[in-house]
Coordinates of C-alpha atoms in Angstrom, one line a residue:
Chain A
X15 CA -15.1 44.1 88.9
X16 CA -15.8 47.0 90.7
X17 CA -13.3 46.4 93.5
X18 CA -10.9 46.0 90.8
X19 CA -11.6 49.6 89.5
X20 CA -11.8 50.9 93.1
X21 CA -7.5 49.8 93.4
X22 CA -6.6 51.5 89.9
X23 CA -8.2 54.2 90.6
X24 CA -6.9 54.9 94.0
X25 CA -3.7 57.3 94.2
X26 CA -0.4 55.1 94.2
X27 CA 1.8 55.8 97.0
X28 CA 4.9 57.6 96.3
X29 CA 8.0 56.3 95.5
X30 CA 10.8 57.2 98.2
X31 CA 13.4 59.3 97.5
X32 CA 16.6 59.2 98.0
X33 CA 19.9 62.2 97.9
X34 CA 21.8 62.4 95.3
X35 CA 24.8 63.7 97.7
X36 CA 24.7 67.0 96.1
X37 CA 21.5 69.5 96.8
X38 CA 20.8 71.2 94.2
X39 CA 21.1 68.1 91.5
X40 CA 18.4 66.6 93.8
X41 CA 15.9 70.4 93.4
X42 CA 16.8 69.6 89.9
X43 CA 15.2 65.4 90.3
X44 CA 12.6 66.9 92.1
X45 CA 13.5 65.4 95.4
X46 CA 16.6 63.0 94.6
X47 CA 17.0 60.0 92.8
X48 CA 13.8 57.1 93.0
X49 CA 14.5 54.4 95.6
X50 CA 15.6 50.9 93.6
X51 CA 15.5 52.8 90.6
X52 CA 18.7 52.4 87.7
X53 CA 20.0 55.6 86.7
X54 CA 22.5 56.0 83.3
X55 CA 25.0 58.4 84.3
X56 CA 26.8 59.2 80.7
X57 CA 29.7 61.5 79.7
X58 CA 33.0 61.7 78.9
X59 CA 36.1 61.4 80.4
X60 CA 36.9 63.6 82.9
X61 CA 33.4 65.0 83.1
X62 CA 33.1 64.0 86.8
X63 CA 30.7 60.8 86.6
X64 CA 33.3 59.2 89.1
X65 CA 33.1 61.6 91.4
X66 CA 29.2 62.0 91.4
X67 CA 28.9 58.0 91.7
X68 CA 31.0 58.4 94.7
X69 CA 29.3 61.7 96.3
X70 CA 26.4 59.2 95.9
X71 CA 28.0 56.7 98.0
X72 CA 29.4 58.7 101.2
X73 CA 25.8 60.5 101.5
X74 CA 23.9 57.1 101.5
X75 CA 27.0 56.1 104.3
X76 CA 26.4 59.2 106.1
X77 CA 22.8 57.9 106.6
X78 CA 24.6 54.7 108.2
X79 CA 23.8 52.8 105.5
X80 CA 26.1 51.1 102.6
X81 CA 27.2 51.6 98.6
X82 CA 28.7 49.5 96.9
X83 CA 31.3 51.0 94.1
X84 CA 32.3 48.5 91.1
X85 CA 35.2 48.8 88.9
X86 CA 35.2 47.7 85.7
X87 CA 38.5 48.8 83.8
X88 CA 38.6 51.7 85.3
X89 CA 41.6 53.4 87.6
X90 CA 42.3 51.4 90.7
X91 CA 40.9 52.1 93.8
X92 CA 43.5 53.2 95.5
X93 CA 44.3 55.7 92.6
X94 CA 40.7 56.5 93.3
X95 CA 40.7 56.4 97.0
X96 CA 43.8 59.2 95.8
X97 CA 41.9 61.5 94.6
X98 CA 38.7 61.3 96.6
X99 CA 41.1 62.2 100.0
X100 CA 41.1 65.7 98.7
X101 CA 37.4 65.9 98.8
X102 CA 34.8 67.3 101.7
X103 CA 32.6 64.4 101.6
X104 CA 35.7 62.0 101.9
X105 CA 35.3 59.9 105.4
X106 CA 38.2 57.3 105.2
X107 CA 36.2 55.0 108.2
X108 CA 33.8 54.8 106.2
X109 CA 36.2 53.1 103.2
X110 CA 35.5 49.3 104.3
X111 CA 32.8 49.8 106.5
X112 CA 30.2 51.4 104.9
X113 CA 31.4 51.6 101.4
X114 CA 32.9 49.0 99.5
X115 CA 35.0 49.1 96.8
X116 CA 35.3 45.5 94.3
X117 CA 36.7 45.2 91.2
X118 CA 34.0 43.5 88.8
X119 CA 36.8 43.0 85.7
X120 CA 37.7 39.6 86.3
X121 CA 34.4 38.4 86.9
X122 CA 33.2 39.8 83.8
X123 CA 36.2 38.1 82.0
X124 CA 35.4 35.2 82.9
X125 CA 31.9 34.6 83.5
X126 CA 30.0 37.4 81.4
X127 CA 27.4 39.8 82.6
X128 CA 25.8 36.7 84.3
X129 CA 28.4 36.3 86.6
X130 CA 29.1 39.8 87.3
X131 CA 24.6 39.7 87.8
X132 CA 25.5 37.2 90.2
X133 CA 28.4 38.9 91.8
X134 CA 26.4 41.7 92.6
X135 CA 23.3 39.9 93.7
X136 CA 25.3 38.7 95.8
X137 CA 27.0 41.7 97.3
X138 CA 24.2 44.0 97.6
X139 CA 21.8 41.3 99.3
X140 CA 24.9 40.1 102.0
X141 CA 25.5 43.4 102.2
X142 CA 22.6 45.2 102.9
X143 CA 23.6 47.8 99.9
X144 CA 21.3 51.0 99.0
X145 CA 23.5 52.8 96.8
X146 CA 25.5 50.7 93.8
X147 CA 27.5 52.7 91.4
X148 CA 29.0 50.4 88.2
X149 CA 31.7 52.5 86.9
X150 CA 32.7 51.4 83.6
X151 CA 29.2 50.5 82.5
X152 CA 30.1 51.2 78.7
X153 CA 32.4 47.6 79.1
X154 CA 29.4 45.8 79.3
X155 CA 29.0 46.3 75.3
X156 CA 31.9 44.4 74.4
X157 CA 31.2 41.6 77.0
X158 CA 27.3 41.1 76.1
X159 CA 27.3 38.4 73.4
X160 CA 24.0 40.2 72.3
X161 CA 21.4 42.7 72.7
X162 CA 19.3 40.1 74.4
X163 CA 22.1 39.4 76.8
X164 CA 22.4 43.1 77.8
X165 CA 18.3 43.1 78.6
X166 CA 18.5 40.1 80.8
X167 CA 21.8 41.9 82.7
X168 CA 19.4 45.1 83.6
X169 CA 16.1 43.3 83.9
X170 CA 18.2 41.5 86.4
X171 CA 20.1 44.5 88.0
X172 CA 15.8 45.6 87.6
X173 CA 14.5 43.2 90.0
X174 CA 18.0 43.3 92.4
X175 CA 17.4 46.9 92.6
X176 CA 13.7 47.1 92.9
X177 CA 13.7 44.3 95.5
X178 CA 16.3 45.6 97.8
X179 CA 15.4 49.2 97.5
X180 CA 19.1 49.6 96.1
X181 CA 19.6 52.4 93.8
X182 CA 22.1 51.5 90.8
X183 CA 23.6 54.2 89.2
X184 CA 25.8 52.9 85.3
X185 CA 28.5 55.0 84.6
X186 CA 28.8 55.7 80.7
X187 CA 31.0 57.3 78.5
X188 CA 28.8 56.8 75.6
X189 CA 26.9 59.8 75.5
X190 CA 24.7 59.6 72.0
X191 CA 23.2 56.2 72.2
X192 CA 19.7 57.1 72.8
X193 CA 18.2 54.2 70.9
X194 CA 20.2 51.5 72.5
X195 CA 18.3 49.1 74.6
X196 CA 19.8 50.3 78.1
X197 CA 18.4 53.5 77.3
X198 CA 15.3 52.6 76.9
X199 CA 14.9 50.4 80.0
X200 CA 16.6 52.3 82.9
X201 CA 14.8 54.8 84.7
X202 CA 16.9 58.0 84.0
X203 CA 19.9 59.3 82.2
X204 CA 21.9 61.9 83.2
X205 CA 24.2 63.5 80.1
X206 CA 27.5 65.3 81.6
X207 CA 29.5 67.7 79.4
X208 CA 32.3 69.6 79.1
X209 CA 32.8 72.3 76.6
X210 CA 35.0 75.2 76.1
X211 CA 33.7 78.9 75.7
X212 CA 35.9 80.9 75.3
X213 CA 39.1 79.7 76.9
X214 CA 37.4 78.3 79.5
X215 CA 35.6 75.4 80.0
X216 CA 32.0 75.0 81.2
X217 CA 30.7 71.4 82.5
X218 CA 26.9 70.5 81.9
X219 CA 24.5 68.6 83.4
X220 CA 21.1 67.5 81.5
X221 CA 19.1 65.1 82.2
X222 CA 17.6 63.1 79.6
X223 CA 15.3 60.8 81.2
X224 CA 13.8 60.6 84.7
X225 CA 10.9 58.3 84.7
X226 CA 7.5 58.5 87.3
X227 CA 8.7 62.3 88.5
X228 CA 9.2 65.8 87.3
X229 CA 12.5 67.6 86.7
X230 CA 14.2 70.3 86.0
X231 CA 14.6 70.1 82.6
X232 CA 17.6 71.8 80.2
X233 CA 20.7 72.5 80.6
X234 CA 22.4 73.6 84.1
X235 CA 25.8 73.8 84.4
X236 CA 28.3 72.8 87.4
X237 CA 31.6 72.9 89.1
X238 CA 33.8 70.3 90.9
X239 CA 35.7 71.8 93.4
X240 CA 37.0 70.6 97.0
X241 CA 33.3 69.9 97.9
X242 CA 32.8 67.7 95.1
X243 CA 30.6 67.9 92.4
X244 CA 28.3 71.0 92.7
X245 CA 24.9 71.4 90.3
X246 CA 23.6 75.3 89.9
X247 CA 19.8 74.2 88.6
X248 CA 19.6 77.2 85.2
X249 CA 18.3 80.3 87.9
X250 CA 15.4 81.5 85.4
X251 CA 14.0 77.5 85.7
X252 CA 14.2 77.3 89.5
X253 CA 12.7 80.4 90.0
X254 CA 9.7 80.8 87.6
X255 CA 6.8 82.5 89.5
X256 CA 5.9 86.4 89.4
X257 CA 6.7 87.7 92.7
X258 CA 4.1 87.6 95.5
X259 CA 5.3 90.9 97.0
X260 CA 4.8 94.4 95.6
X261 CA 6.8 97.3 95.5
X262 CA 4.8 100.4 97.6
X263 CA 5.1 103.6 96.9
X264 CA 4.0 104.9 100.0
X265 CA 7.4 103.6 101.3
X266 CA 10.5 105.3 100.1
X267 CA 14.5 104.0 100.7
X268 CA 16.8 107.2 100.7
X269 CA 20.2 107.5 99.4
X270 CA 21.0 109.8 102.3
X271 CA 22.0 112.3 99.6
X272 CA 19.0 115.3 100.1
X273 CA 19.4 116.4 96.2
X274 CA 19.3 112.7 95.0
X275 CA 16.6 112.3 96.7
X276 CA 14.6 115.2 95.5
X277 CA 15.6 113.6 91.8
X278 CA 13.6 110.3 93.0
X279 CA 10.5 112.1 94.5
X280 CA 12.3 111.3 98.0
X281 CA 13.9 107.6 97.2
X282 CA 13.1 104.7 96.1
X283 CA 10.2 102.5 96.1
X284 CA 10.4 100.3 99.1
X285 CA 10.2 96.6 96.8
X286 CA 11.9 98.4 94.0
X287 CA 14.9 97.2 91.4
X288 CA 17.1 100.4 90.7
X289 CA 19.5 99.7 87.4
X290 CA 22.8 102.4 87.8
X291 CA 24.2 102.6 84.2
X292 CA 27.3 104.2 83.1
X293 CA 30.8 105.0 82.5
X294 CA 34.1 104.1 84.5
X295 CA 34.3 106.5 87.4
X296 CA 31.2 107.9 87.1
X297 CA 30.0 107.9 91.0
X298 CA 27.8 104.2 90.7
X299 CA 29.8 102.3 93.3
X300 CA 30.1 105.3 95.9
X301 CA 26.3 106.0 95.3
X302 CA 25.1 102.5 95.9
X303 CA 27.1 102.4 98.7
X304 CA 25.7 105.7 100.3
X305 CA 22.1 104.1 99.7
X306 CA 23.9 100.7 101.6
X307 CA 25.4 103.3 104.7
X308 CA 21.9 105.6 104.6
X309 CA 19.6 102.5 105.4
X310 CA 22.5 101.0 108.1
X311 CA 21.6 104.5 109.6
X312 CA 18.2 103.7 109.8
X313 CA 18.5 100.5 110.9
X314 CA 18.0 98.4 107.8
X315 CA 20.3 95.6 107.1
X316 CA 22.4 95.7 104.1
X317 CA 24.5 93.9 101.9
X318 CA 26.9 94.3 99.4
X319 CA 27.2 92.2 96.2
X320 CA 30.7 92.9 93.9
X321 CA 33.3 91.9 92.1
X322 CA 36.3 94.3 91.5
X323 CA 37.4 96.5 94.8
X324 CA 37.7 94.3 98.0
X325 CA 36.3 95.4 101.0
X326 CA 39.4 97.8 102.6
X327 CA 39.1 99.4 99.2
X328 CA 35.5 100.5 99.5
X329 CA 35.8 101.2 103.1
X330 CA 38.5 103.7 102.3
X331 CA 37.0 104.9 99.1
X332 CA 33.6 105.6 101.6
X333 CA 36.0 107.8 104.3
X334 CA 37.4 109.4 101.8
X335 CA 33.5 110.9 100.9
X336 CA 33.1 111.4 104.6
X337 CA 31.4 107.7 104.9
X338 CA 33.1 105.3 107.7
X339 CA 31.4 102.1 107.3
X340 CA 33.9 99.9 109.0
X341 CA 32.2 100.3 112.3
X342 CA 29.0 99.0 110.2
X343 CA 30.7 96.3 109.3
X344 CA 32.2 95.0 112.7
X345 CA 28.3 95.6 114.0
X346 CA 27.2 93.2 111.4
X347 CA 24.7 95.7 110.1
X348 CA 26.5 96.1 106.7
X349 CA 28.1 92.7 105.2
X350 CA 30.7 93.4 102.1
X351 CA 30.6 90.6 99.8
X352 CA 33.4 90.4 97.0
X353 CA 34.0 87.6 94.9
X354 CA 36.8 87.5 92.4
X355 CA 34.7 87.3 89.0
X356 CA 36.9 84.9 87.6
X357 CA 35.9 81.3 86.2
X358 CA 32.8 81.5 87.9
X359 CA 29.2 80.5 87.0
X360 CA 26.4 82.6 86.9
X361 CA 23.6 80.3 88.9
X362 CA 26.5 79.7 90.6
X363 CA 27.0 83.1 91.9
X364 CA 23.5 83.8 92.3
X365 CA 23.2 81.0 94.3
X366 CA 25.7 82.4 96.5
X367 CA 24.3 85.4 96.6
X368 CA 20.4 84.2 97.2
X369 CA 21.9 81.5 100.2
X370 CA 23.0 85.3 102.1
X371 CA 20.0 86.6 101.1
X372 CA 18.2 83.5 102.8
X373 CA 20.2 83.2 105.8
X374 CA 20.1 87.2 106.4
X375 CA 17.5 89.7 107.5
X376 CA 18.9 92.1 104.1
X377 CA 16.8 95.0 103.0
X378 CA 18.5 96.8 101.1
X379 CA 21.6 94.7 98.2
X380 CA 23.9 96.7 96.1
X381 CA 25.2 94.5 93.4
X382 CA 28.1 96.3 92.1
X383 CA 28.4 94.9 88.7
X384 CA 26.0 93.1 86.3
X385 CA 28.2 91.4 84.6
X386 CA 30.0 88.4 86.0
X387 CA 26.1 87.2 86.2
X388 CA 25.5 88.3 83.0
X389 CA 28.4 88.2 80.4
X390 CA 29.6 84.6 81.5
X391 CA 26.4 83.0 80.8
X392 CA 26.3 80.3 78.2
X393 CA 23.7 81.5 76.1
X394 CA 23.3 85.8 76.3
X395 CA 20.0 85.1 75.2
X396 CA 18.9 83.9 78.3
X397 CA 20.3 87.0 80.4
X398 CA 16.9 88.7 80.4
X399 CA 15.2 85.5 81.3
X400 CA 18.0 85.4 84.3
X401 CA 18.0 88.7 85.3
X402 CA 13.9 88.6 85.3
X403 CA 13.8 85.7 87.8
X404 CA 16.8 87.0 90.0
X405 CA 15.2 90.2 90.3
X406 CA 11.7 88.2 91.1
X407 CA 13.7 86.8 93.9
X408 CA 14.8 89.4 95.4
X409 CA 11.8 91.1 95.4
X410 CA 10.1 88.0 97.3
X411 CA 12.7 88.6 99.8
X412 CA 11.4 92.2 100.3
X413 CA 14.6 93.9 99.1
X414 CA 15.1 97.2 97.5
X415 CA 17.6 96.3 95.0
X416 CA 20.4 98.6 93.3
X417 CA 23.0 96.8 90.9
X418 CA 25.6 98.8 88.5
X419 CA 26.3 98.0 85.0
X420 CA 29.1 99.5 82.9
X421 CA 27.7 101.2 79.5
X422 CA 29.6 100.3 76.4
X423 CA 31.4 103.3 75.8
X424 CA 33.4 106.2 78.1
X425 CA 32.1 108.4 75.8
X426 CA 30.0 109.1 73.0
X427 CA 26.7 108.6 72.4
X428 CA 25.8 104.7 72.4
X429 CA 24.1 104.5 75.9
X430 CA 22.9 101.2 75.3
X431 CA 23.2 98.8 78.1
X432 CA 25.2 96.0 76.9
X433 CA 22.8 93.6 78.9
X434 CA 20.1 93.2 76.3
X435 CA 16.5 94.5 77.7
X436 CA 17.5 95.6 81.4
X437 CA 16.5 99.0 81.0
X438 CA 12.8 97.5 80.9
X439 CA 13.6 94.7 83.5
X440 CA 14.7 97.1 86.2
X441 CA 11.6 99.2 88.0
X442 CA 14.4 102.1 87.8
X443 CA 17.0 103.1 85.5
X444 CA 19.8 106.1 86.6
X445 CA 22.3 106.9 84.2
X446 CA 25.9 108.0 85.6
X447 CA 28.3 109.4 82.5
X448 CA 31.2 111.3 82.2
X449 CA 31.1 114.6 79.7
X450 CA 33.6 117.4 78.8
X451 CA 32.3 120.5 79.5
X452 CA 34.1 123.7 79.4
X453 CA 37.8 121.1 79.0
X454 CA 36.8 119.8 82.2
X455 CA 35.4 116.4 82.6
X456 CA 32.2 116.2 84.6
X457 CA 30.1 113.7 86.0
X458 CA 26.1 113.5 84.9
X459 CA 23.5 112.1 87.0
X460 CA 20.2 111.8 85.5
X461 CA 16.9 109.7 85.7
X462 CA 15.9 107.5 82.8
X463 CA 13.1 106.0 84.7
X464 CA 11.2 105.5 87.6
X465 CA 8.0 102.8 87.3
X466 CA 5.3 103.9 89.3
X467 CA 6.3 107.4 90.2
X468 CA 7.6 110.8 89.0
X469 CA 10.9 112.0 88.9
X470 CA 12.9 114.7 88.0
X471 CA 13.7 115.0 84.2
X472 CA 16.7 117.1 84.4
X473 CA 20.5 115.6 84.3
X474 CA 22.6 117.6 86.6
X475 CA 26.3 116.9 87.7
X476 CA 27.0 114.8 90.0
X477 CA 29.4 116.3 92.8
X478 CA 31.8 114.1 94.8
X479 CA 33.8 115.6 97.6
X480 CA 35.1 114.8 100.6
X481 CA 32.1 116.3 101.7
X482 CA 29.9 113.4 100.3
X483 CA 28.0 113.4 97.0
X484 CA 25.1 116.4 95.5
X485 CA 23.7 117.2 92.8
X486 CA 23.8 120.9 91.1
X487 CA 21.6 123.1 89.3
X488 CA 20.7 121.8 85.8
X489 CA 22.9 123.6 82.8
X490 CA 19.9 125.8 81.6
X491 CA 21.8 126.4 78.2
X492 CA 23.3 123.3 77.3
X493 CA 21.8 120.6 75.3
X494 CA 23.1 117.2 73.9
X495 CA 24.7 116.5 77.4
X496 CA 23.2 113.0 77.1
X497 CA 25.2 112.3 74.6
X498 CA 27.9 113.5 75.0
X499 CA 27.5 116.4 72.9
X500 CA 26.4 119.5 74.5
X501 CA 25.8 122.6 72.8
X502 CA 24.1 126.1 73.6
X503 CA 20.5 126.3 73.1
X504 CA 18.8 129.7 72.6
X505 CA 17.8 131.5 75.8
X506 CA 14.2 130.9 74.8
X507 CA 14.1 127.4 75.1
X508 CA 15.4 127.2 78.0
X509 CA 13.7 125.7 80.9
X510 CA 13.6 126.5 84.4
X511 CA 14.6 123.6 86.4
X512 CA 13.7 123.2 90.2
X513 CA 16.6 122.9 92.9
X514 CA 16.7 119.5 93.6
X515 CA 16.8 120.0 97.0
X516 CA 13.7 118.8 99.2
X517 CA 12.4 115.2 99.9
X518 CA 8.7 115.7 99.2
X519 CA 8.1 111.8 101.3
X520 CA 10.2 110.0 103.6
X521 CA 10.7 106.4 104.5
X522 CA 10.4 106.3 108.5
X523 CA 12.7 106.4 110.5
X524 CA 11.9 103.1 112.3
X525 CA 12.3 99.8 110.7
X526 CA 9.5 98.0 109.7
X527 CA 9.3 94.4 109.9
X528 CA 9.2 92.4 106.7
X529 CA 6.2 90.8 106.7
Chain B
X10 CA 62.2 31.1 97.5
X11 CA 58.8 31.7 99.2
X12 CA 55.1 30.8 98.4
X13 CA 52.9 34.3 97.9
X14 CA 49.3 33.9 97.6
X15 CA 48.1 37.8 96.7
X16 CA 44.6 37.6 96.7
X17 CA 43.3 40.8 94.9
X18 CA 40.1 41.3 92.8
X19 CA 41.4 44.2 90.9
X20 CA 43.4 42.4 88.1
X21 CA 45.7 45.0 86.9
X22 CA 47.4 45.8 90.5
X23 CA 47.1 41.8 91.1
X24 CA 49.2 41.1 87.9
X25 CA 51.9 43.7 88.6
X26 CA 52.5 42.4 92.1
X27 CA 52.5 39.2 90.7
X28 CA 55.2 40.4 88.0
X29 CA 57.4 42.1 91.0
X30 CA 57.5 39.4 93.5
X31 CA 58.1 36.8 90.7
X32 CA 61.0 38.9 90.0
X33 CA 62.3 39.0 93.7
X34 CA 62.5 35.2 93.2
X35 CA 59.2 33.9 94.5
X36 CA 56.7 31.6 93.7
X37 CA 53.4 33.7 93.6
X38 CA 50.1 32.2 92.8
X39 CA 46.7 34.6 93.2
X40 CA 43.3 34.5 94.2
X41 CA 40.4 37.3 93.0
X42 CA 37.9 36.8 95.3
X43 CA 37.5 35.3 98.6
X44 CA 36.1 31.9 97.9
X45 CA 39.6 31.5 95.7
X46 CA 41.5 32.5 98.4
X47 CA 40.0 30.0 100.8
X48 CA 40.3 26.9 98.7
X49 CA 44.1 28.2 97.3
X50 CA 45.6 28.4 101.0
X51 CA 44.2 25.0 102.1
X52 CA 45.5 23.4 98.3
X53 CA 48.8 25.8 97.8
X54 CA 49.7 26.6 101.8
X55 CA 51.6 29.8 101.5
X56 CA 54.2 31.2 103.6
X57 CA 52.5 34.6 103.3
X58 CA 48.8 36.1 101.9
X59 CA 48.9 39.8 100.6
X60 CA 45.2 40.5 101.6
X61 CA 43.3 43.1 99.9
X62 CA 39.5 43.1 102.4
X63 CA 37.1 44.5 100.2
X64 CA 36.5 41.4 98.0
X65 CA 33.9 39.8 96.1
X66 CA 32.3 36.6 97.4
X67 CA 33.8 36.9 100.8
X68 CA 35.7 39.6 102.6
X69 CA 38.9 39.7 102.9
X70 CA 38.3 40.1 106.8
X71 CA 36.7 36.6 107.0
X72 CA 39.8 35.3 105.5
X73 CA 41.7 36.9 108.0
X74 CA 39.7 35.2 110.6
X75 CA 39.4 31.6 108.9
X76 CA 43.4 31.2 108.4
X77 CA 43.8 32.5 112.2
X78 CA 42.2 29.3 112.9
X79 CA 44.7 27.5 111.1
X80 CA 47.8 26.0 112.1
X81 CA 50.1 26.9 110.9
X82 CA 48.9 29.9 109.7
X83 CA 51.0 31.7 107.2
X84 CA 51.9 35.6 107.4
X85 CA 49.8 37.7 106.3
X86 CA 50.0 41.1 104.6
X87 CA 46.8 43.2 104.1
X88 CA 47.3 45.6 101.9
X89 CA 43.8 47.5 101.8
X90 CA 42.1 51.4 101.2
X91 CA 40.7 50.8 104.8
X92 CA 41.9 52.1 107.9
X93 CA 43.7 49.6 110.2
X94 CA 40.6 49.8 112.5
X95 CA 38.7 47.6 110.3
X96 CA 41.0 44.4 111.1
X97 CA 38.8 44.7 114.5
X98 CA 42.2 44.0 116.2
X99 CA 42.9 40.9 113.9
X100 CA 46.7 40.5 113.9
X101 CA 48.8 40.5 110.8
X102 CA 52.0 40.5 110.3
X103 CA 52.0 43.6 108.1
X104 CA 49.5 46.1 106.7
X105 CA 49.7 48.6 103.6
X106 CA 47.8 51.5 103.1
X107 CA 46.4 52.1 99.5
X108 CA 48.4 53.5 97.3
X109 CA 51.6 52.3 99.1
X110 CA 55.2 51.7 97.3
X111 CA 57.0 49.4 95.6
X112 CA 59.3 50.0 98.9
X113 CA 57.0 49.6 101.4
X114 CA 55.9 46.4 99.9
X115 CA 59.1 44.8 99.3
X116 CA 59.6 46.0 102.9
X117 CA 56.7 44.4 104.2
X118 CA 57.0 41.2 102.2
X119 CA 60.6 40.7 103.7
X120 CA 59.5 41.5 107.4
X121 CA 57.0 39.1 107.5
X122 CA 58.2 36.1 106.1
X123 CA 59.4 33.8 108.1

């Protein structure tokens, strides 16, 4: 008895995993499918089930093992090949050598579910199949004489998979059958969907059930492109930890504009995040690129991640204010990464950004436009969580981050950030806006918030010229400029403002290690 | 009129091929898997076999090797999604890579028939 109890208490060996063929789905499944498991992949036609099933087969074939793809009244194999040929994972030499395509429809029609099971058993054993995809699983309902027969089929398949270590995906168009026998019997259920967000189709993936393992719950988005199915886990669900890295207020990263650096007490705190909030034309991009250029001059690699202007345009723009970025770009110290903000997913974009950050040793990052990250989200309420997780991850990569965002209005007193809660999420908020003064438009720069640091409380004009950027004396005789309604202040109430020309504490010239 | 055996597990494709070749005046028989194909080969002695390679119960290559041992062996046109290298130099009278056109099919059948 004691022995038996000891045996029960002994930790069970972990069931080995098999990659789904798409790395981020593996991440959601905490490592991939369980070897020998049976999974239902459900979704309406066109949601990517066939691509996902084939991707799994080719991934298994890549490891030198065999896969079997069985169709039941779906498209013909040749048509399927025609579609698959354009996908990056397709290898024609695997077809018929490592991946076998069979039609099970005649067997099913002639011999029912037991005949189909016999066919699967025989082929899986003979070919030493490690991945089985049954495409058209829904059809089994029509051929099963009773729920019991379907249960027996699944039990038989389960035994086969367990004995042979073959992992099976059953592709089904039925998505709301949670009470059905097969949904109770399989090891996991993955639901694929496609829904419209405005005019844009958003593909979603949800793990409804995953027996014997953790997974990242909830809905994730995915794209189907030339690489096949690419799943992007919800970033805030992946990066849940609070950052280990702590901003170091003793180390400042300068903009390289003495007057602006003085407003920030010598620069931005290393590891902090700063939101440049402002109207179009307020100077956000030029200020951010100055920040990167100053870093490069100090040997700190910088990444620009933007959406609106091409690299050539950015270089030309900075040349007009006296900064030549081209040599830094050519030397690889500065990377200008520009993405068209069309038909993209926030989680895909953040993954692209994090791939860059992980592959290179950047110290400074400038995200020029938060809108594509936030406005494209399926659920706007997730934006604060998404942004927090992104900034936390960047901090853990020892990056000092600048990000721009446009205000709702070009002029006027509505100063809300379009991204809900952004002011609280970022360590620092700098406001750049246009005001009309004496019949002329002027750019105003003010620091709304600097966490763990003093800062200049005055509103100053930001002047952009061929000589670069600089900020001017505050308009002591005016008030109400922040709300774009300047009016004269009585002389007795005019404050004395310091000249923002000295930087009290500067970041050492020598680049630091990343620790 | 020639006797043609179609060995194809995909029902829709097999049925279409059957209709087309019967329209062309041939006498057509069908096999849905490798074992059924061998049985019909012995019984029907076709002039031409249109042979898929990925088949249930016994694959097309095994069928091909078996019938190559027969004398006289029927002509064989392989129709497959696989690359030609899968045949491992086993001789055939025609090779159609799926998806193929009707002209290619009829051309291959005409060229392969004695």
